[in-house]
Amino acid sequence: MNLDTFLELLTDHGQRALAEAGELVSRTDPVTAASTLRRSHPADLTSAALVQAGLRARAAAKFGADAARMYFTPAGLEQATRPEVAAHRARRLSASGAPHPSASGPSQTPTSGAPRTPASGAPRSADRSTPDRDMTGTAPDRDMTGTAPDRDMTGSAPGREVTGSGPRVADLCCGIGGDVIELARAGCAVDAADRDPLTAAVAAANADALGLSARARIRTASAEDADPGDYDVVFLDPARRVSGRRVFDPLAYSPTLPEALALAGAAPGACLKVAPGLPYEFVPAGAEAEWVSYRGEVKEAALWLGTLAGGTGAADGWDGTGGEPFTRRATLLPSGETLVADPRLGPAEHGKAGRYLYEPDGAAIRAHLVAEVAAMVRGRLLDPHIAYITADDRVSTPWASCYEIVEMMPFSGKRLRAALRERGVGNVTLKKRGSAVDIERLRKDLKLSGDNSLVVVLTRISDKPIALLCEPMSSLEQSSTQLNGTISR
């Protein structure tokens, strides 16, 4: 789907084609749907409508009821922030301060009229060959009559000021607008941009479809073209895919992480979305690094800078740094529970196995807050280098899943198989941390049968491989992990 075809999809006849496509996709096969739709619509529009209807059906799992009104690209849907996570971030951003004092809105181009050089001095992004485009797909110095001034992706003149009770936010890599939507809903006045014309058009259509156009303006531009000083907050979600494949090196982001940090540093406050595995050496001094988990799965990490660093949640007055160069925070969604480092604890103790095993949430592990979780459950590590906690008492906490240790043994496939068969276990959930065992192969080798279920944890203690046979301590915890055929690493 190209930009022109997408724009046609937004017309009256395009909307009719999309409605028909949605109905056909829900009740017939793709071939029949395509042949039926082509009877009354051009081939390009038919294809775009069917693709969009299919994407909406897929998006319902992530965006819920909003998906039926939104627009997507395949890559945009895959990369879009989950609404619950975006809403959490938007709440923090919206609480950051009053609207920017500028009454005329942010400048759309540098005052000199020349392209703005990236703050880091790095080379320009590859998208410089693509001029800014408005919703008609024309170059910014011409509209359909060839005479109008620059127009943004929402179709309004660039001087239009977005309104909102919260701060002015620049979303400089907005994608299909997942964060724009939640920022606008939280009351922020959002100026957003994406360097890809089609993606920016999709984001603008989403803001309009959800009734948020008054609070959000979207245009085609590179992150480097913005003046961060015109805003209260800058939000950046650098592209982390090349040719459809994820990249993990922060220097391969687009813009690169140093470039993004340079842009963010020119605003009073900023938030950068990064990969959860970001090496700590890339976190700047004075920042806050937050890892966010949604229903037990780590979804993202974010760097909070300037006026946004720190926030709330520090225990007993501690700011979470403890003399460290930056704050480490973990957050659980949908509950909103948050945890920061407590420098009074020091490293977690380790010792012999107790009655219970605790598996910390991935956000706490990524944030190196295992010692804090161990203190909550009055526990200790089985091994000083592995994030499994053991304790003698059962303590309820949202920060860890709890299992009762039924049996602990030195690991061998033969011995484990015998122990499981003796207990009549036919359904096993395999977990591992610090173990070199290939659990896909192990599952096949176990050849289990029986009516009972157990969790088997493979780990090591002082370089000695062990297996722990465990019972989940609640049906709620069990339901999220113990599914037939599930393997959890």
XYZ file of C-alpha atoms in Angstrom:
489
model
C 0.000 0.000 0.000
C 1.464 3.342 -1.059
C 0.561 6.820 0.149
C -1.791 7.634 -2.714
C -3.762 4.413 -2.241
C -4.015 5.013 1.497
C -5.282 8.553 0.945
C -7.910 7.160 -1.430
C -8.958 4.828 1.368
C -9.884 7.919 3.427
C -12.324 9.223 0.793
C -16.040 8.423 0.842
C -15.750 5.646 -1.724
C -12.633 4.358 0.026
C -14.520 4.171 3.297
C -17.281 2.198 1.592
C -14.698 -0.234 0.227
C -13.135 -0.591 3.686
C -16.502 -1.282 5.323
C -17.300 -3.919 2.732
C -13.837 -5.453 3.135
C -14.289 -5.699 6.884
C -17.540 -7.555 6.471
C -16.104 -9.912 3.825
C -12.955 -10.697 5.818
C -15.083 -11.685 8.804
C -17.205 -14.212 6.943
C -15.372 -15.547 3.877
C -11.986 -16.642 2.547
C -9.445 -14.164 1.078
C -9.938 -15.225 -2.561
C -13.714 -14.847 -2.397
C -13.386 -11.533 -0.547
C -11.017 -10.123 -3.188
C -13.122 -11.241 -6.169
C -16.298 -9.874 -4.577
C -14.781 -6.491 -3.751
C -13.240 -6.065 -7.220
C -16.705 -6.099 -8.757
C -17.384 -2.625 -7.391
C -13.937 -1.123 -6.652
C -10.597 -0.686 -8.463
C -7.914 -3.320 -7.885
C -5.572 -1.042 -5.924
C -8.332 0.137 -3.610
C -9.603 -3.419 -3.191
C -6.159 -4.602 -2.147
C -5.659 -1.705 0.272
C -9.098 -2.194 1.832
C -8.591 -5.930 2.333
C -5.134 -5.430 3.826
C -6.473 -2.753 6.169
C -9.424 -4.926 7.222
C -7.045 -7.789 8.001
C -4.744 -5.519 9.992
C -7.686 -4.195 11.999
C -8.692 -7.743 12.880
C -5.142 -8.509 14.039
C -4.861 -5.211 15.907
C -7.898 -5.934 18.087
C -5.711 -8.029 20.401
C -3.496 -5.017 21.082
C -5.757 -1.993 20.618
C -9.124 -3.416 21.627
C -12.218 -1.577 20.399
C -10.118 1.277 18.962
C -8.719 -1.076 16.316
C -11.999 -1.055 14.371
C -11.583 2.689 13.710
C -7.813 2.869 13.345
C -5.464 2.444 10.385
C -2.290 0.394 10.262
C 0.686 -0.730 8.257
C 2.055 -4.237 8.904
C 5.318 -2.906 10.350
C 3.546 -0.122 12.213
C 1.184 -2.540 13.960
C 4.026 -4.814 14.980
C 6.116 -1.982 16.364
C 3.353 0.100 17.954
C 3.447 0.560 21.709
C 0.784 -1.365 23.584
C -1.920 1.153 24.662
C -1.589 0.292 28.361
C 2.143 1.002 28.229
C 1.682 4.176 26.195
C -1.006 5.357 28.634
C 1.355 4.804 31.580
C 4.010 6.910 29.889
C 1.461 9.564 28.908
C 0.334 9.906 32.527
C 3.902 10.598 33.598
C 4.417 13.074 30.783
C 1.124 14.880 31.369
C 2.000 15.373 35.026
C 5.326 16.966 34.137
C 4.209 20.578 34.125
C 2.123 23.401 32.693
C 1.791 24.097 28.969
C 4.712 25.787 27.249
C 4.518 29.603 27.512
C 4.793 30.021 23.736
C 1.401 31.132 22.437
C 2.200 30.854 18.760
C 3.187 27.191 18.752
C 6.515 25.608 17.849
C 8.365 26.676 14.770
C 8.022 24.308 11.845
C 11.311 25.212 10.180
C 14.552 26.758 11.434
C 14.479 30.547 11.505
C 17.396 30.758 9.095
C 15.486 28.778 6.474
C 18.331 26.259 6.233
C 18.049 22.599 7.228
C 18.780 22.091 10.877
C 21.972 20.217 11.650
C 21.604 17.300 14.073
C 22.561 18.335 17.591
C 25.173 15.588 17.731
C 26.874 16.684 14.537
C 26.269 13.238 13.064
C 25.418 12.740 9.381
C 21.856 13.395 8.309
C 19.438 10.483 8.191
C 18.901 8.679 4.903
C 15.420 10.131 4.583
C 16.680 13.552 3.542
C 15.955 12.713 -0.081
C 12.232 12.598 0.708
C 10.602 16.052 1.012
C 7.968 16.748 3.616
C 4.531 15.711 2.322
C 1.041 16.649 3.348
C -2.060 14.471 3.323
C -2.355 14.929 -0.454
C 1.128 13.503 -0.990
C 2.424 16.756 -2.555
C 5.632 18.541 -1.725
C 5.236 21.028 1.150
C 5.533 24.172 -0.964
C 2.482 23.313 -3.084
C -1.060 22.170 -2.417
C -3.457 20.724 -4.987
C -3.790 24.180 -6.569
C -0.067 24.795 -6.423
C -0.357 28.001 -4.400
C -1.010 27.226 -0.729
C 1.652 27.423 1.994
C 3.114 24.409 3.806
C 0.527 22.039 5.222
C 0.986 19.353 7.827
C -0.264 15.762 7.733
C -3.530 16.708 9.407
C -4.270 19.009 6.525
C -4.105 22.244 8.508
C -1.718 25.119 8.083
C 1.507 24.704 10.078
C 0.764 27.711 12.254
C -2.249 25.945 13.761
C -1.730 25.468 17.471
C -2.805 22.234 19.071
C -4.560 22.599 22.398
C -4.405 20.682 25.642
C -4.430 21.198 29.381
C -1.085 19.472 29.781
C 2.420 20.162 28.520
C 3.449 20.653 24.896
C 4.990 17.389 23.714
C 7.008 16.724 20.577
C 6.758 13.081 19.467
C 9.604 13.006 16.975
C 9.370 9.399 15.721
C 5.635 8.864 16.020
C 5.083 5.764 13.876
C 1.377 5.046 13.363
C 0.527 7.192 16.386
C 0.093 4.779 19.297
C 1.820 7.162 21.702
C 0.259 10.234 20.088
C -3.186 8.839 20.891
C -2.484 8.281 24.576
C -0.603 11.570 24.983
C -3.552 13.463 23.509
C -6.006 11.541 25.660
C -3.950 12.506 28.715
C -4.398 16.187 27.847
C -1.051 16.895 26.206
C -0.764 19.157 23.172
C 1.152 16.945 20.755
C 3.244 17.899 17.752
C 4.294 14.646 16.089
C 6.432 13.717 13.117
C 7.608 10.687 11.225
C 10.047 10.679 8.359
C 7.972 8.228 6.297
C 5.061 9.959 4.511
C 2.770 6.926 4.590
C 3.383 6.287 8.280
C 2.763 9.936 9.119
C -0.471 9.853 7.122
C -1.625 6.765 9.018
C -0.848 8.473 12.337
C -2.822 11.558 11.295
C -5.757 9.422 10.216
C -5.717 7.652 13.577
C -5.774 10.917 15.505
C -8.709 12.080 13.391
C -10.591 8.773 13.633
C -10.386 8.833 17.423
C -11.445 12.485 17.719
C -8.049 13.782 18.838
C -7.119 16.127 15.991
C -7.486 19.223 18.172
C -4.745 17.962 20.455
C -2.432 16.336 17.910
C -0.751 17.533 14.737
C 1.279 15.126 12.601
C 3.669 15.963 9.776
C 6.332 14.275 7.681
C 9.755 15.259 8.973
C 12.914 13.877 10.524
C 13.539 14.047 14.252
C 16.521 16.296 13.584
C 14.288 18.971 12.037
C 12.583 19.815 15.334
C 13.665 22.484 17.793
C 13.327 20.697 21.168
C 13.493 24.002 23.015
C 10.013 24.857 21.727
C 8.449 22.138 23.890
C 8.033 21.154 27.510
C 8.769 17.525 26.698
C 10.364 15.633 23.831
C 9.433 11.989 23.276
C 11.539 9.836 20.976
C 11.029 6.239 19.911
C 13.980 5.632 17.564
C 13.508 3.026 14.847
C 15.083 -0.242 15.937
C 14.554 -2.296 12.791
C 16.585 -2.577 9.598
C 15.023 -4.400 6.644
C 12.356 -5.765 8.970
C 14.838 -7.183 11.486
C 15.336 -5.903 15.009
C 18.585 -4.187 15.873
C 19.951 -4.245 19.397
C 22.976 -1.980 19.030
C 21.976 1.531 20.225
C 24.358 2.946 17.622
C 22.221 1.293 14.920
C 18.996 2.998 16.050
C 17.589 5.661 13.720
C 18.327 8.230 14.937
C 21.186 6.646 16.876
C 20.895 6.756 20.637
C 23.606 9.458 20.988
C 21.752 11.572 18.390
C 18.457 11.032 20.174
C 19.996 11.942 23.520
C 21.443 15.128 22.031
C 18.010 16.144 20.756
C 16.350 15.242 24.052
C 18.938 17.165 26.025
C 17.806 20.422 24.429
C 14.311 20.123 25.966
C 13.412 20.724 29.627
C 12.262 17.121 29.929
C 12.428 14.108 27.660
C 11.590 10.429 27.385
C 13.327 7.985 25.049
C 11.934 4.536 24.357
C 14.734 1.967 24.116
C 15.161 -1.796 23.946
C 14.854 -3.624 27.293
C 18.355 -5.035 26.836
C 19.990 -1.592 26.632
C 23.524 -1.799 28.100
C 23.822 0.285 31.224
C 26.782 2.218 29.838
C 24.407 3.954 27.415
C 22.267 5.415 30.219
C 23.391 9.021 30.806
C 24.249 10.315 34.259
C 21.295 11.878 36.055
C 18.733 9.967 33.987
C 16.138 7.455 35.102
C 15.958 4.091 33.361
C 12.555 2.432 33.680
C 11.676 -1.115 32.649
C 7.976 -1.801 32.132
C 6.305 -5.189 32.434
C 2.741 -5.868 31.273
C 1.075 -8.944 32.781
C 4.414 -10.539 33.522
C 6.138 -9.793 30.207
C 8.762 -7.071 29.821
C 7.520 -4.786 27.063
C 9.997 -1.942 26.921
C 12.485 0.306 28.626
C 12.469 4.089 28.713
C 15.026 6.727 29.597
C 13.593 9.708 31.477
C 15.687 12.865 31.276
C 15.782 16.370 32.686
C 12.690 17.379 34.648
C 11.155 13.918 34.107
C 13.950 11.898 35.734
C 13.236 10.509 39.187
C 9.480 10.835 39.539
C 7.709 9.041 42.377
C 7.992 5.685 44.059
C 11.319 5.881 45.869
C 11.178 4.015 49.153
C 11.305 5.993 52.367
C 12.637 9.142 50.777
C 15.412 7.552 48.755
C 15.679 8.925 45.222
C 16.603 5.542 43.766
C 20.172 6.446 42.830
C 22.059 5.715 46.039
C 25.091 7.466 44.637
C 24.746 5.643 41.322
C 24.902 7.726 38.134
C 21.245 7.062 37.275
C 17.977 5.864 38.795
C 16.779 2.290 38.157
C 13.040 1.708 38.192
C 10.746 -1.213 37.407
C 7.015 -0.789 36.796
C 4.247 -3.370 36.629
C 1.175 -2.886 34.483
C -1.753 -2.794 34.649
C -1.424 -2.308 38.425
C 1.032 0.592 38.180
C 3.207 -0.819 40.992
C 6.672 0.713 40.864
C 9.994 -0.148 42.483
C 13.302 1.696 42.654
C 16.693 0.723 43.989
C 17.201 0.913 47.757
C 20.932 1.552 48.366
C 20.610 0.443 51.982
C 20.230 -3.176 50.954
C 23.472 -3.961 49.204
C 23.799 -7.210 47.229
C 21.279 -9.943 48.000
C 22.480 -12.725 50.261
C 22.634 -16.289 48.981
C 22.173 -19.579 50.786
C 20.564 -23.003 50.849
C 17.181 -23.707 49.351
C 14.142 -23.107 51.514
C 10.583 -24.284 51.076
C 9.678 -21.750 48.383
C 11.169 -20.509 45.133
C 10.473 -16.987 43.865
C 10.936 -15.910 40.269
C 11.201 -12.095 40.088
C 9.312 -10.224 37.406
C 11.437 -9.539 34.336
C 11.269 -5.777 34.846
C 12.835 -6.130 38.299
C 15.537 -8.377 36.856
C 16.334 -5.955 34.019
C 16.483 -3.075 36.514
C 18.817 -5.073 38.793
C 16.287 -4.918 41.615
C 16.478 -8.579 42.612
C 17.877 -7.649 46.031
C 14.812 -5.471 46.634
C 12.492 -8.355 45.724
C 14.479 -10.733 47.940
C 14.055 -8.342 50.858
C 10.278 -8.255 50.271
C 9.961 -12.024 50.613
C 12.627 -12.325 53.343
C 14.607 -14.523 50.974
C 18.042 -15.179 49.554
C 19.474 -16.179 46.203
C 20.146 -19.815 45.404
C 23.236 -18.661 43.523
C 24.740 -15.174 43.815
C 24.694 -14.689 40.038
C 21.238 -16.052 39.133
C 17.882 -14.356 39.734
C 16.094 -17.168 41.560
C 15.163 -16.394 45.163
C 14.421 -18.956 47.844
C 12.719 -18.419 51.200
C 11.284 -20.333 54.114
C 7.989 -18.399 54.156
C 5.366 -17.674 51.576
C 4.980 -13.927 51.042
C 2.502 -12.504 48.566
C 4.033 -9.914 46.237
C 3.281 -8.711 42.709
C 7.015 -8.655 42.056
C 7.569 -12.409 41.930
C 5.832 -15.670 41.093
C 5.957 -18.130 43.977
C 6.424 -21.906 43.774
C 6.649 -24.541 46.464
C 9.730 -26.713 45.997
C 8.581 -30.347 45.955
C 11.943 -31.903 45.207
C 15.463 -30.715 44.417
C 18.026 -32.917 42.674
C 21.269 -32.766 40.715
C 20.239 -32.545 37.108
C 20.287 -35.518 34.764
C 17.708 -36.262 32.109
C 17.298 -39.834 33.201
C 16.826 -38.965 36.858
C 14.380 -36.170 36.085
C 12.304 -38.425 33.834
C 12.098 -41.079 36.552
C 11.041 -38.533 39.195
C 8.293 -37.099 36.986
C 6.958 -40.520 36.011
C 6.884 -41.569 39.654
C 4.662 -38.558 40.365
C 2.394 -39.242 37.381
C 3.314 -35.978 35.677
C 2.196 -35.706 32.073
C 2.177 -31.918 31.745
C 5.326 -30.017 32.636
C 6.313 -26.384 32.366
C 10.048 -26.042 31.901
C 11.872 -22.934 33.091
C 15.575 -22.294 33.041
C 18.063 -19.657 34.072
C 21.805 -20.231 34.168
C 21.412 -23.655 32.572
C 22.885 -24.879 29.293
C 20.221 -27.567 28.824
C 18.350 -27.546 25.503
C 14.840 -27.700 26.895
C 13.205 -28.274 23.512
C 15.171 -31.479 23.252
C 14.649 -32.288 26.936
C 10.865 -32.070 26.528
C 10.983 -34.630 23.723
C 13.286 -36.917 25.716
C 11.065 -36.888 28.826
C 8.216 -38.716 27.026
C 5.804 -38.084 29.873
C 2.340 -39.430 30.496
C -0.005 -38.876 33.415
C -2.668 -36.550 34.754
C -0.557 -34.381 37.052
C 1.289 -31.136 36.330
C 4.495 -29.649 37.698
C 6.902 -26.829 37.027
C 10.516 -27.898 36.541
C 13.162 -25.234 37.093
C 16.622 -25.866 35.680
C 19.420 -23.757 37.105
C 22.788 -24.081 38.768
C 24.294 -23.531 42.199
C 28.043 -22.899 42.250
C 28.322 -24.279 38.707
C 26.498 -27.490 39.633
C 23.379 -28.062 37.483
C 20.230 -28.766 39.466
C 16.549 -29.384 38.825
C 13.750 -28.230 41.113
C 10.295 -29.791 40.910
C 7.815 -27.139 41.938
C 4.107 -26.474 42.464
C 2.740 -23.016 41.571
C 1.264 -21.382 44.655
C -1.910 -19.975 43.078
C -4.179 -20.754 40.177
C -3.776 -17.159 38.990
C -0.010 -17.533 38.677
C -0.438 -20.977 37.191
C -2.839 -19.817 34.506
C -0.314 -17.365 33.092
C 2.519 -19.851 32.756
C 1.364 -23.437 32.903
C -0.263 -24.179 29.574
C -0.003 -27.509 27.849
C 3.128 -27.511 25.728
C 4.416 -24.203 27.089
C 8.141 -23.786 27.539
C 9.265 -20.766 29.538
C 12.846 -19.589 29.546
